PDB file of C-alpha atoms in Angstrom:
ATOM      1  CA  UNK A   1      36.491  16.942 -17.893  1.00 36.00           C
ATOM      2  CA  UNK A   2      33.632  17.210 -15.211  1.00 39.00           C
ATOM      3  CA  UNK A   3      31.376  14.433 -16.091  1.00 46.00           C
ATOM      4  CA  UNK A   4      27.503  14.859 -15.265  1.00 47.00           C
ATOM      5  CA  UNK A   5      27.494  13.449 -11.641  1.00 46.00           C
ATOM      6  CA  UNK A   6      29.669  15.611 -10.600  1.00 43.00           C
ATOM      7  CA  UNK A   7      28.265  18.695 -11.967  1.00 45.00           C
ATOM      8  CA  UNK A   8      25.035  17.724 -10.732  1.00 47.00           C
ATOM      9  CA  UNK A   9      26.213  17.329  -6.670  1.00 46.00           C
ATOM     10  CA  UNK A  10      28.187  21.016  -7.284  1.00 42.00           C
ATOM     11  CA  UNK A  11      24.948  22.588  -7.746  1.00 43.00           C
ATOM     12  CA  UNK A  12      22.655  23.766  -4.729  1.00 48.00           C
ATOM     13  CA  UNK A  13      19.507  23.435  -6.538  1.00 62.00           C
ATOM     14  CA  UNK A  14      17.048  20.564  -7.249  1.00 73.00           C
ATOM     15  CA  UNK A  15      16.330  17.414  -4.690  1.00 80.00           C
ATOM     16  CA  UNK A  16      18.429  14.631  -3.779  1.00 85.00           C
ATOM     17  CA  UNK A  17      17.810  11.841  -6.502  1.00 88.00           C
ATOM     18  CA  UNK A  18      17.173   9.271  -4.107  1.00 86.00           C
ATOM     19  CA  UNK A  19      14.212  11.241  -2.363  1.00 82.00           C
ATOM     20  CA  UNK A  20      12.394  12.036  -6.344  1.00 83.00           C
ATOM     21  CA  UNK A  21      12.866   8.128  -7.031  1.00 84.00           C
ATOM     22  CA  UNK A  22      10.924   7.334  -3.248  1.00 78.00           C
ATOM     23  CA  UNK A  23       8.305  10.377  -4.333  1.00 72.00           C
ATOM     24  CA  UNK A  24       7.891   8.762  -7.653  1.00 72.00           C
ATOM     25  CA  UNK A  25       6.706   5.703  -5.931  1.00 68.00           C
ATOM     26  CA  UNK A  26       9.553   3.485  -7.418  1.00 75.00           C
ATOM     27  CA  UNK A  27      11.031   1.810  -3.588  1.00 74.00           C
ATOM     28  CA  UNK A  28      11.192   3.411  -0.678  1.00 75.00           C
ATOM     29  CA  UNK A  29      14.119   5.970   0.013  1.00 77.00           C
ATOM     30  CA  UNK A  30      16.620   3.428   1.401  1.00 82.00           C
ATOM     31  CA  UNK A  31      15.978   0.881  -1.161  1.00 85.00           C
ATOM     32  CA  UNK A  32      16.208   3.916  -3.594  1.00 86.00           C
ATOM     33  CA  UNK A  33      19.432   4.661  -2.386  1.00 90.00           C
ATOM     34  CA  UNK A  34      20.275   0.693  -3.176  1.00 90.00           C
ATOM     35  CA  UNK A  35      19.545   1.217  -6.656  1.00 91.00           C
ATOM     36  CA  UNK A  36      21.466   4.306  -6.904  1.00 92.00           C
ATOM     37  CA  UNK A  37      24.778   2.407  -5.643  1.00 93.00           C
ATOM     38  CA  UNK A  38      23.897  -0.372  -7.697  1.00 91.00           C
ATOM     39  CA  UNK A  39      24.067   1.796 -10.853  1.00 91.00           C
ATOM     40  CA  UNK A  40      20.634   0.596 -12.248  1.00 92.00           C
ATOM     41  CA  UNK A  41      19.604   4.889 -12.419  1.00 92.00           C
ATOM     42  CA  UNK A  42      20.415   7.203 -15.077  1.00 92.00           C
ATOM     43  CA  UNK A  43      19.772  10.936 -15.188  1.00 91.00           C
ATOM     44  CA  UNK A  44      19.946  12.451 -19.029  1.00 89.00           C
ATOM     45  CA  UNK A  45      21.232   9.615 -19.767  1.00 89.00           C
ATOM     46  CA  UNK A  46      24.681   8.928 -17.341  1.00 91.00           C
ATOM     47  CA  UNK A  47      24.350   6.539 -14.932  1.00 92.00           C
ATOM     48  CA  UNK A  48      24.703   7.989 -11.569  1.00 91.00           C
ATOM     49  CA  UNK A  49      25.988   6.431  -8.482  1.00 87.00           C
ATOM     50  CA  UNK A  50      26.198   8.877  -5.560  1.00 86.00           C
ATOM     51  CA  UNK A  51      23.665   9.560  -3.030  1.00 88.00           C
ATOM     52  CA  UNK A  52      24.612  13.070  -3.120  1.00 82.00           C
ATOM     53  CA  UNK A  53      23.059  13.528  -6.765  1.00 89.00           C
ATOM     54  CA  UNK A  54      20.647  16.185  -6.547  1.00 88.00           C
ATOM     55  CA  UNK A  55      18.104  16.337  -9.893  1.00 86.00           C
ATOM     56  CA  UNK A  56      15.843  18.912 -10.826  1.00 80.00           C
ATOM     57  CA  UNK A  57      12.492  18.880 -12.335  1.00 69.00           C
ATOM     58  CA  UNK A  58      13.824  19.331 -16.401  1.00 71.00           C
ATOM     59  CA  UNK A  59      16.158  16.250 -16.106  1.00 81.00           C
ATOM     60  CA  UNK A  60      15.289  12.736 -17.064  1.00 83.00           C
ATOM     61  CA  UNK A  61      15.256  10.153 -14.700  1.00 88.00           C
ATOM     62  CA  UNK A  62      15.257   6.257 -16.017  1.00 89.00           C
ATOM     63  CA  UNK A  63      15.622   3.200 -13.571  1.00 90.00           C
ATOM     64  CA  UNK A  64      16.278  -0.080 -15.212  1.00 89.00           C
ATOM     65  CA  UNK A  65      15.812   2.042 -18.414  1.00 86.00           C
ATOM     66  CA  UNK A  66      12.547   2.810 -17.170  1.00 82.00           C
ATOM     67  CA  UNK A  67      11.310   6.370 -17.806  1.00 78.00           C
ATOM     68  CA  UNK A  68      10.431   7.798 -14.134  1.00 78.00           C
ATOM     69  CA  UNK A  69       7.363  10.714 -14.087  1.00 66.00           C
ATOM     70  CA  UNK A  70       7.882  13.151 -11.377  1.00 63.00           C
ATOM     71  CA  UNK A  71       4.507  14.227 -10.136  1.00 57.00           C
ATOM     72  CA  UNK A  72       3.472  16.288  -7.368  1.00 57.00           C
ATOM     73  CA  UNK A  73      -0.128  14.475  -7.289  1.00 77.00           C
ATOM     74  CA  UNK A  74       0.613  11.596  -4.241  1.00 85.00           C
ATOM     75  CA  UNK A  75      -2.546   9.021  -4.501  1.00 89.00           C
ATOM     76  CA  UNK A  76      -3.829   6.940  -1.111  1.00 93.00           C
ATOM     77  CA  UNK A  77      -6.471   3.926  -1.545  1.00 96.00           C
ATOM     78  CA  UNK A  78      -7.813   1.550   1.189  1.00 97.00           C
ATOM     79  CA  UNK A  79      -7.993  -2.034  -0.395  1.00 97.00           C
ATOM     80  CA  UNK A  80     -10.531  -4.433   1.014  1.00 97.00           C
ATOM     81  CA  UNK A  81      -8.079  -7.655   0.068  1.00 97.00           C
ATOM     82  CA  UNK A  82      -9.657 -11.195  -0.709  1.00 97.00           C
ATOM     83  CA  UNK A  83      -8.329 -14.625  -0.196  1.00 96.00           C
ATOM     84  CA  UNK A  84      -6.555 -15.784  -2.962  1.00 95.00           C
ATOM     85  CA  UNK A  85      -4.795 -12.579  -4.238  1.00 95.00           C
ATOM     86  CA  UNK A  86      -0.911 -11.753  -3.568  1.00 94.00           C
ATOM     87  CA  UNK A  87       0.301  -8.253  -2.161  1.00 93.00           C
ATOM     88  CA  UNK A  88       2.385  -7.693  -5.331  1.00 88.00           C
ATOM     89  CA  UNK A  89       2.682  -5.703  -8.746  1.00 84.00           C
ATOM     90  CA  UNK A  90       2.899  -8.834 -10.525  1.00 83.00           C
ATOM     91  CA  UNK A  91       3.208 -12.831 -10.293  1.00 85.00           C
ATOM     92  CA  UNK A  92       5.515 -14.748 -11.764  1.00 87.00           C
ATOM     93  CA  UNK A  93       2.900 -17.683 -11.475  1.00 89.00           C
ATOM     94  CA  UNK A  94       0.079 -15.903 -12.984  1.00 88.00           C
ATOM     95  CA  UNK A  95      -1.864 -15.383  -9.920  1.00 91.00           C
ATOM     96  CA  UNK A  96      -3.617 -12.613  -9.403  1.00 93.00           C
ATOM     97  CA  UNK A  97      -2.592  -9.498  -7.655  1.00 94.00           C
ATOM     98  CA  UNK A  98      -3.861  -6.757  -5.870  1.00 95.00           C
ATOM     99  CA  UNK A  99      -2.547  -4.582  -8.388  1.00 92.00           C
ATOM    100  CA  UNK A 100      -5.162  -6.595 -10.832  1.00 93.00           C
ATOM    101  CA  UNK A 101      -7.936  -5.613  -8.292  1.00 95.00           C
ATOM    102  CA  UNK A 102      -7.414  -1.940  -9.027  1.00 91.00           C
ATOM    103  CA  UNK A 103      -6.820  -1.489 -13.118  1.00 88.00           C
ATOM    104  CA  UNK A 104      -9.824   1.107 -12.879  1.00 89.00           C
ATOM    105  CA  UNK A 105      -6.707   3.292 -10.690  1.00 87.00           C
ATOM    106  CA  UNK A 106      -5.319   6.294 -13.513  1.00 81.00           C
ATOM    107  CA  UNK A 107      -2.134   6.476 -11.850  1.00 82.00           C
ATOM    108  CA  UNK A 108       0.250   3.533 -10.748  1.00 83.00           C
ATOM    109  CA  UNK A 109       0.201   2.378  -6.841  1.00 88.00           C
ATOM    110  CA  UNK A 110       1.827   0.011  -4.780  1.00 90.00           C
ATOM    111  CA  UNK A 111       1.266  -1.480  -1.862  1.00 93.00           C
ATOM    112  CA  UNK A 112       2.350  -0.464   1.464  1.00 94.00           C
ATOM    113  CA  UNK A 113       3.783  -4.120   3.207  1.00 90.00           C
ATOM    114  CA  UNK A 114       2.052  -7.212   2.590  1.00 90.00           C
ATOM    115  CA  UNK A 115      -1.002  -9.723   3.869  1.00 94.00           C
ATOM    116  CA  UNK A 116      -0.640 -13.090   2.883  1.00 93.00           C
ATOM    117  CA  UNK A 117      -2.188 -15.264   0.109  1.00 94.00           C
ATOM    118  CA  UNK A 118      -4.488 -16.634   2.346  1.00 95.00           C
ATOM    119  CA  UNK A 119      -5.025 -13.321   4.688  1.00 96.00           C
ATOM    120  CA  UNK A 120      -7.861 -10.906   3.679  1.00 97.00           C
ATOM    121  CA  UNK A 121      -8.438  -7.169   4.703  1.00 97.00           C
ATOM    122  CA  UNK A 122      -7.338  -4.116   4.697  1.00 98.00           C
ATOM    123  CA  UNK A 123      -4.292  -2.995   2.904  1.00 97.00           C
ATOM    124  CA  UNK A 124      -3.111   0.720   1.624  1.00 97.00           C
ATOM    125  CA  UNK A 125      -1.983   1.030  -1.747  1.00 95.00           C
ATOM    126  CA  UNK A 126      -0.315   4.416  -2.802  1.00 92.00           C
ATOM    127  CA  UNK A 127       2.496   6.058  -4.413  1.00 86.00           C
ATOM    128  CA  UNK A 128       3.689   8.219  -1.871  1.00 86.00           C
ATOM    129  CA  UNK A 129       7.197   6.220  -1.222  1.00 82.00           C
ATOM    130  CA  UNK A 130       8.561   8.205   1.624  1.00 82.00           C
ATOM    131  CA  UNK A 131       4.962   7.796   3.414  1.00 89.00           C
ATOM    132  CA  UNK A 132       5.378   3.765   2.538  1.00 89.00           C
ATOM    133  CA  UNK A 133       8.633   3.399   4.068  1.00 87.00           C
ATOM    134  CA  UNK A 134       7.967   4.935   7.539  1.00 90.00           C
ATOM    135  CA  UNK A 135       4.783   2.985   7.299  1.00 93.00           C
ATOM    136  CA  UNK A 136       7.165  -0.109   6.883  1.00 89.00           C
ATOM    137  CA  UNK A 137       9.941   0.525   9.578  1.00 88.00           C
ATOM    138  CA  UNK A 138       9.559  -0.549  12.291  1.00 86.00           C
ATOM    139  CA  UNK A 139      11.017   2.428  14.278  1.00 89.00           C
ATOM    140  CA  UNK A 140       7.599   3.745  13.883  1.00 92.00           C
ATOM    141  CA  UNK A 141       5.978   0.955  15.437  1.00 90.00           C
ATOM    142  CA  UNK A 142       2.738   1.765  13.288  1.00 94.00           C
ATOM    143  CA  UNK A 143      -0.323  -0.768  14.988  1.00 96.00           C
ATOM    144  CA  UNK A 144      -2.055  -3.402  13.160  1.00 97.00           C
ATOM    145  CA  UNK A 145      -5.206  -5.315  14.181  1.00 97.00           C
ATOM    146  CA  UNK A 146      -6.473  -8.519  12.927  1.00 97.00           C
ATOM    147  CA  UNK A 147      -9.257 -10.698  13.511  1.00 96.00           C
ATOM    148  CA  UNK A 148      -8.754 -14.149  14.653  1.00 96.00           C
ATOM    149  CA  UNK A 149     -10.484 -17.512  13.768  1.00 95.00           C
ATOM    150  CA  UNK A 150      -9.263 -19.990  15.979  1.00 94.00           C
ATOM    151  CA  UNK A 151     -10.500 -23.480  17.066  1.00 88.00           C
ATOM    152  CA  UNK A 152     -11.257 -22.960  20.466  1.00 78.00           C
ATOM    153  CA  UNK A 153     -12.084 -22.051  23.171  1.00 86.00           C
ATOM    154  CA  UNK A 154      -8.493 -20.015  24.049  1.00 90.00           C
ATOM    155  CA  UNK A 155      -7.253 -20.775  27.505  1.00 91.00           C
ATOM    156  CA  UNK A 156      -6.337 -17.985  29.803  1.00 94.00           C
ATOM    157  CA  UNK A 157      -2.495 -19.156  29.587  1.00 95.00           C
ATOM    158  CA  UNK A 158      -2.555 -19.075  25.797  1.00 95.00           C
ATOM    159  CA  UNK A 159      -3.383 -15.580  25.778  1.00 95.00           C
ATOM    160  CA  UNK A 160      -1.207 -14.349  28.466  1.00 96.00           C
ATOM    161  CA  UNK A 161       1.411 -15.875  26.183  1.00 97.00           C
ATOM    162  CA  UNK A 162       0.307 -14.029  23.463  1.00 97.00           C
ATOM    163  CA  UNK A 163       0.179 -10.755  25.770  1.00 97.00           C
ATOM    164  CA  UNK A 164       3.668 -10.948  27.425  1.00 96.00           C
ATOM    165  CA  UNK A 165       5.628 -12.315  24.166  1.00 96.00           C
ATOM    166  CA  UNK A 166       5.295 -15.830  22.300  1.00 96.00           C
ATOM    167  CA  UNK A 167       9.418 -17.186  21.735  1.00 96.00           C
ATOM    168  CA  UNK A 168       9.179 -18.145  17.299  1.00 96.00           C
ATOM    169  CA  UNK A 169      12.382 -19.534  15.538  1.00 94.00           C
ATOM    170  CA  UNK A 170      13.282 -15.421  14.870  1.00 93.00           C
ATOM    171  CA  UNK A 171      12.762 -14.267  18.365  1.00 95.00           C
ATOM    172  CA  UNK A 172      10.437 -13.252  20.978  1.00 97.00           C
ATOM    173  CA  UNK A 173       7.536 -11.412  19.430  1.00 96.00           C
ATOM    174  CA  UNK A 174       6.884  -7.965  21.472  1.00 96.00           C
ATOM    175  CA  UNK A 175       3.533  -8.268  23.855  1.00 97.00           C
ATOM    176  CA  UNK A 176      -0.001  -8.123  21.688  1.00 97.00           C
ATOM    177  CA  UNK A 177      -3.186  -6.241  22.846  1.00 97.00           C
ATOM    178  CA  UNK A 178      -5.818  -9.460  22.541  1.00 97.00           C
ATOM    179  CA  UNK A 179      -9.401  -9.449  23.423  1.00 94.00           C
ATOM    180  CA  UNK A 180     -11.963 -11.765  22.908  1.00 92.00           C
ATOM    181  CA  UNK A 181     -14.794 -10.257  20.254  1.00 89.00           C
ATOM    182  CA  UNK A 182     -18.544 -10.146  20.726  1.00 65.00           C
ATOM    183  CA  UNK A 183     -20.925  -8.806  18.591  1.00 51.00           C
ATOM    184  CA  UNK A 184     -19.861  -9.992  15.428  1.00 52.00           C
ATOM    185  CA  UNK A 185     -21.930 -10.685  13.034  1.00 44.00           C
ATOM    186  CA  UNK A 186     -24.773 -12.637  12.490  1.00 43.00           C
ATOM    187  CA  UNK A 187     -23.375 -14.628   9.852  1.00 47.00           C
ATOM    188  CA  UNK A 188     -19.709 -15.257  11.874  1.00 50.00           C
ATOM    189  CA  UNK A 189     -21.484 -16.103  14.949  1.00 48.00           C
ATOM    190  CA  UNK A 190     -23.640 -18.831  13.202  1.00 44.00           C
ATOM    191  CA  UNK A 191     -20.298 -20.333  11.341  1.00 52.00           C
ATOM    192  CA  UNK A 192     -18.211 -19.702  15.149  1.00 49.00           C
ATOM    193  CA  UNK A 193     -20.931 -22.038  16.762  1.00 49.00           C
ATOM    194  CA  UNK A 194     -21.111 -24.553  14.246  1.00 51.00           C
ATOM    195  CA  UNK A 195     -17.302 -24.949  13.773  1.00 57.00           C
ATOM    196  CA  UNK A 196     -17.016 -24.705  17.498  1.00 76.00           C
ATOM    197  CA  UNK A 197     -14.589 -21.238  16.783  1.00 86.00           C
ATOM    198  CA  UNK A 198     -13.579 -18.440  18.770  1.00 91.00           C
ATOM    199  CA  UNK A 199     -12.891 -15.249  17.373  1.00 94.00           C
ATOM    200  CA  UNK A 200     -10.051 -12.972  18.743  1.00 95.00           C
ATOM    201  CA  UNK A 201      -8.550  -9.519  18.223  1.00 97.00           C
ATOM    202  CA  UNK A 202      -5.079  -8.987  17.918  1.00 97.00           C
ATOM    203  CA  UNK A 203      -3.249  -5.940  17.690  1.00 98.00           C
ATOM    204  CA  UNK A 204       0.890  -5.699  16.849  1.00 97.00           C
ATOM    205  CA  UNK A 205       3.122  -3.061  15.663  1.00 94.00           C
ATOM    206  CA  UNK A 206       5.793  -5.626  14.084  1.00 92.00           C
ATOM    207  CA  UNK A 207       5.598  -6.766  10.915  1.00 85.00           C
ATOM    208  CA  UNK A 208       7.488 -10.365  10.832  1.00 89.00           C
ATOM    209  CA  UNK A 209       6.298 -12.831   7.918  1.00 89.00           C
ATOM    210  CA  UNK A 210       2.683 -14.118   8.815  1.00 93.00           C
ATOM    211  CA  UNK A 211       3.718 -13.214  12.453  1.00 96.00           C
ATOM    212  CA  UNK A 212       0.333 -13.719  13.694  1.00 97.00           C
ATOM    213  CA  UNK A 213      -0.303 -16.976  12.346  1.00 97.00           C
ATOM    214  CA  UNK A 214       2.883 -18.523  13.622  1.00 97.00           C
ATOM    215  CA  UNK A 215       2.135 -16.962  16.655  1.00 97.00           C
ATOM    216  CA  UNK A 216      -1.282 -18.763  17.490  1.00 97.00           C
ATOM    217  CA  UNK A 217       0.669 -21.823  15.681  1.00 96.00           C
ATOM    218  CA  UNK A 218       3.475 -21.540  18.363  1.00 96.00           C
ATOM    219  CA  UNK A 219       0.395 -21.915  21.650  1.00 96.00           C
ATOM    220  CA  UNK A 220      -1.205 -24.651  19.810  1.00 94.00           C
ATOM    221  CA  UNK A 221      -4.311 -23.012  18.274  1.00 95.00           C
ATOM    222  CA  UNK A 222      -3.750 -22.685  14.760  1.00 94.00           C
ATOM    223  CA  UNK A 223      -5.164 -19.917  12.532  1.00 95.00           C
ATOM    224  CA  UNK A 224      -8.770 -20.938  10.406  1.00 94.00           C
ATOM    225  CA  UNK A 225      -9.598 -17.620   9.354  1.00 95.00           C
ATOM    226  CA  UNK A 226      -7.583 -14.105   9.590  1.00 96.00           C
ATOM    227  CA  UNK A 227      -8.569 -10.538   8.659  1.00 97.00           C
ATOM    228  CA  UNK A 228      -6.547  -7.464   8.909  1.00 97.00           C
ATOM    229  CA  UNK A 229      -9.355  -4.566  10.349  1.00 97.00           C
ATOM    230  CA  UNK A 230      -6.908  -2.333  11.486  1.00 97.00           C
ATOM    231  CA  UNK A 231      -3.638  -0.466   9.834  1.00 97.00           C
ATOM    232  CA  UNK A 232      -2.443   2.398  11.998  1.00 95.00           C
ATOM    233  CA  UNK A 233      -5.712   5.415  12.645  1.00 94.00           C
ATOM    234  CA  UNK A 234      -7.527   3.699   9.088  1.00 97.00           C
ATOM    235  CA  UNK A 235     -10.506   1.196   9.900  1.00 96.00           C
ATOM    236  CA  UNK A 236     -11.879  -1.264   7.498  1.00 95.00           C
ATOM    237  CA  UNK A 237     -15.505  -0.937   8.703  1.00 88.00           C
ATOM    238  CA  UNK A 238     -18.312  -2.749   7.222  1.00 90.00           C
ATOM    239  CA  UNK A 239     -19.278  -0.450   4.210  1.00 89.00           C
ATOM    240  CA  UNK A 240     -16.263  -1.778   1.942  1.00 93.00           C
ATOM    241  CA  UNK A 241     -17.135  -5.100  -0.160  1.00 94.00           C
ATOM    242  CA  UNK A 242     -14.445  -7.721  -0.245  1.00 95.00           C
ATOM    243  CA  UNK A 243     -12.550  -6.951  -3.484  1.00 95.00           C
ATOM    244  CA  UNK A 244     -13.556  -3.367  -3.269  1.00 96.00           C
ATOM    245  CA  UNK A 245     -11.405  -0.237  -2.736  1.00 96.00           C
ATOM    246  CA  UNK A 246     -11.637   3.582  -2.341  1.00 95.00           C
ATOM    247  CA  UNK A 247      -9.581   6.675  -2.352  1.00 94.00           C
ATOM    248  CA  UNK A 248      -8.613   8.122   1.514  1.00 94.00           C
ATOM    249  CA  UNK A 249     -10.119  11.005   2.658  1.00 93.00           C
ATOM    250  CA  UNK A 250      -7.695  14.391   3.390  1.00 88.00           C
ATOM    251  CA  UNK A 251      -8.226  13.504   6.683  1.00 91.00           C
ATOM    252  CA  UNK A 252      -7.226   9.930   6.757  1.00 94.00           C
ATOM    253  CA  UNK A 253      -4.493  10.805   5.169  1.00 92.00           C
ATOM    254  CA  UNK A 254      -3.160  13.375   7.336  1.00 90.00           C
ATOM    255  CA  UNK A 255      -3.677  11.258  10.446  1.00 93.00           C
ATOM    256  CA  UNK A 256      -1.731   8.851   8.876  1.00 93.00           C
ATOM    257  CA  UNK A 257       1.274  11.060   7.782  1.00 90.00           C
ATOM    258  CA  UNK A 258       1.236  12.407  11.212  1.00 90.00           C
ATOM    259  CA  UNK A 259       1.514   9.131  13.090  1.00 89.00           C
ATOM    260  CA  UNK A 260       5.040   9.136  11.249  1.00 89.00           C
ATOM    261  CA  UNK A 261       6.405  12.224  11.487  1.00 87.00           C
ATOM    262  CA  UNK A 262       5.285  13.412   8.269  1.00 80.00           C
TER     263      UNK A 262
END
């Protein structure tokens, strides 16, 4: 007897399961593939476990026992994080998540990487998973910029070190654009004179667990405040309340597709 798996990879038609599940937005395609292996999907109701499985758009797809909707509609938002939220679909603690932040959103998102608890800025939520994995890998070396609160000022030597590579327990970190800011505003200038801060700019392509605070930990001027402003060609910009979020533009979107081969 050919069982379903098998008559599934003979035929020439359809898209390779592991490719729908990443489209779907479940994980990205490699971590797709992981589930696949780990026999956790099911198509019409067999459990498949080759990467070759191709699926096509009548057949049922479950994960976990999950029902999976194939859609062709892919959905980008720009997330202005806060303090005091976690980059996550859910909390174990009961803490709130950016997911909470957007409940108004019709169709589910995810995020694309992470900022810290106590990081703010801008983050991309969407369920394009093929688009969220390049995004993530860091092949692409996609840029991030964040800026700095520091207690300083920074000596020159400090941020050479940060330009040429600081050593961390995990390694060298590659070399960082940094530039001292001016013209901030108003209201950060008044708080950087009275705490006696400087505020930098820092731009990286890696994505190492809060890699910029342990780097400005490692030179001996730890981290007050930090904002992500940058994520690849998007901008935060000044028009987007803390909290708030809004839907890319075609254009935005496109840029950032193209920056990774998409």
């Amino acid at each position: 007897m050919v069982d379903h798996e098998s008559r599934v990879q003979e035929k020439g038609d359809g898209e390779r399961l592991q490719k729908v599940l990443a489209q779907a937005g479940v994980a990205s395609r490699r971590h797709a593939e992981q589930l696949i292996l780990d026999g956790r999907v099911t198509v019409n109701g067999d459990k498949i476990s080759a990467l070759g499985t191709k699926v096509r758009i009548q057949d049922h797809i479950q994960v976990d026992g999950h029902e999976i909707y194939r859609t062709e509609s892919l959905h980008y938002y720009l997330l202005n994080k806060p303090t005091s939220v976690i980059t996550s679909v859910s909390d174990p603690q009961g803490r709130p998540t950016v997911v909470d932040l957007m409940k108004d959103v019709p169709i589910r998102v995810y995020p694309v990487g992470r900022l810290d608890y106590d990081t703010s800025g801008l983050l991309v939520l969407t369920n394009d998973g093929e688009l969220t994995h390049r995004l993530m890998h860091p092949s692409f070396g996609v840029e991030k910029t964040y800026r700095v609160w520091v207690k300083g000022p920074v000596g020159i030597n400090a941020l050479e070190t940060l330009r040429q590579g600081v050593f961390l327990e995990d390694g060298i970190t590659a070399p960082a654009i940094v530039e001292r800011v001016s013209g901030v505003s108003s209201e950060t200038e008044l708080k950087s004179r009275g705490n006696h801060l400087e505020v930098l700019e820092v731009t990286i392509h890696e994505g190492r667990n809060r890699q910029i605070r342990r780097m400005f930990s490692a030179i001996g001027y730890p981290v007050v405040k930090l904002e992500r402003i940058r994520f690849g060609s998007l901008l935060l910009g000044n028009s987007l309340g803390i909290g708030s979020y809004r839907i890319l533009t075609i254009e935005e979107v496109r840029e950032l597709r193209s920056k990774v081969g998409l």
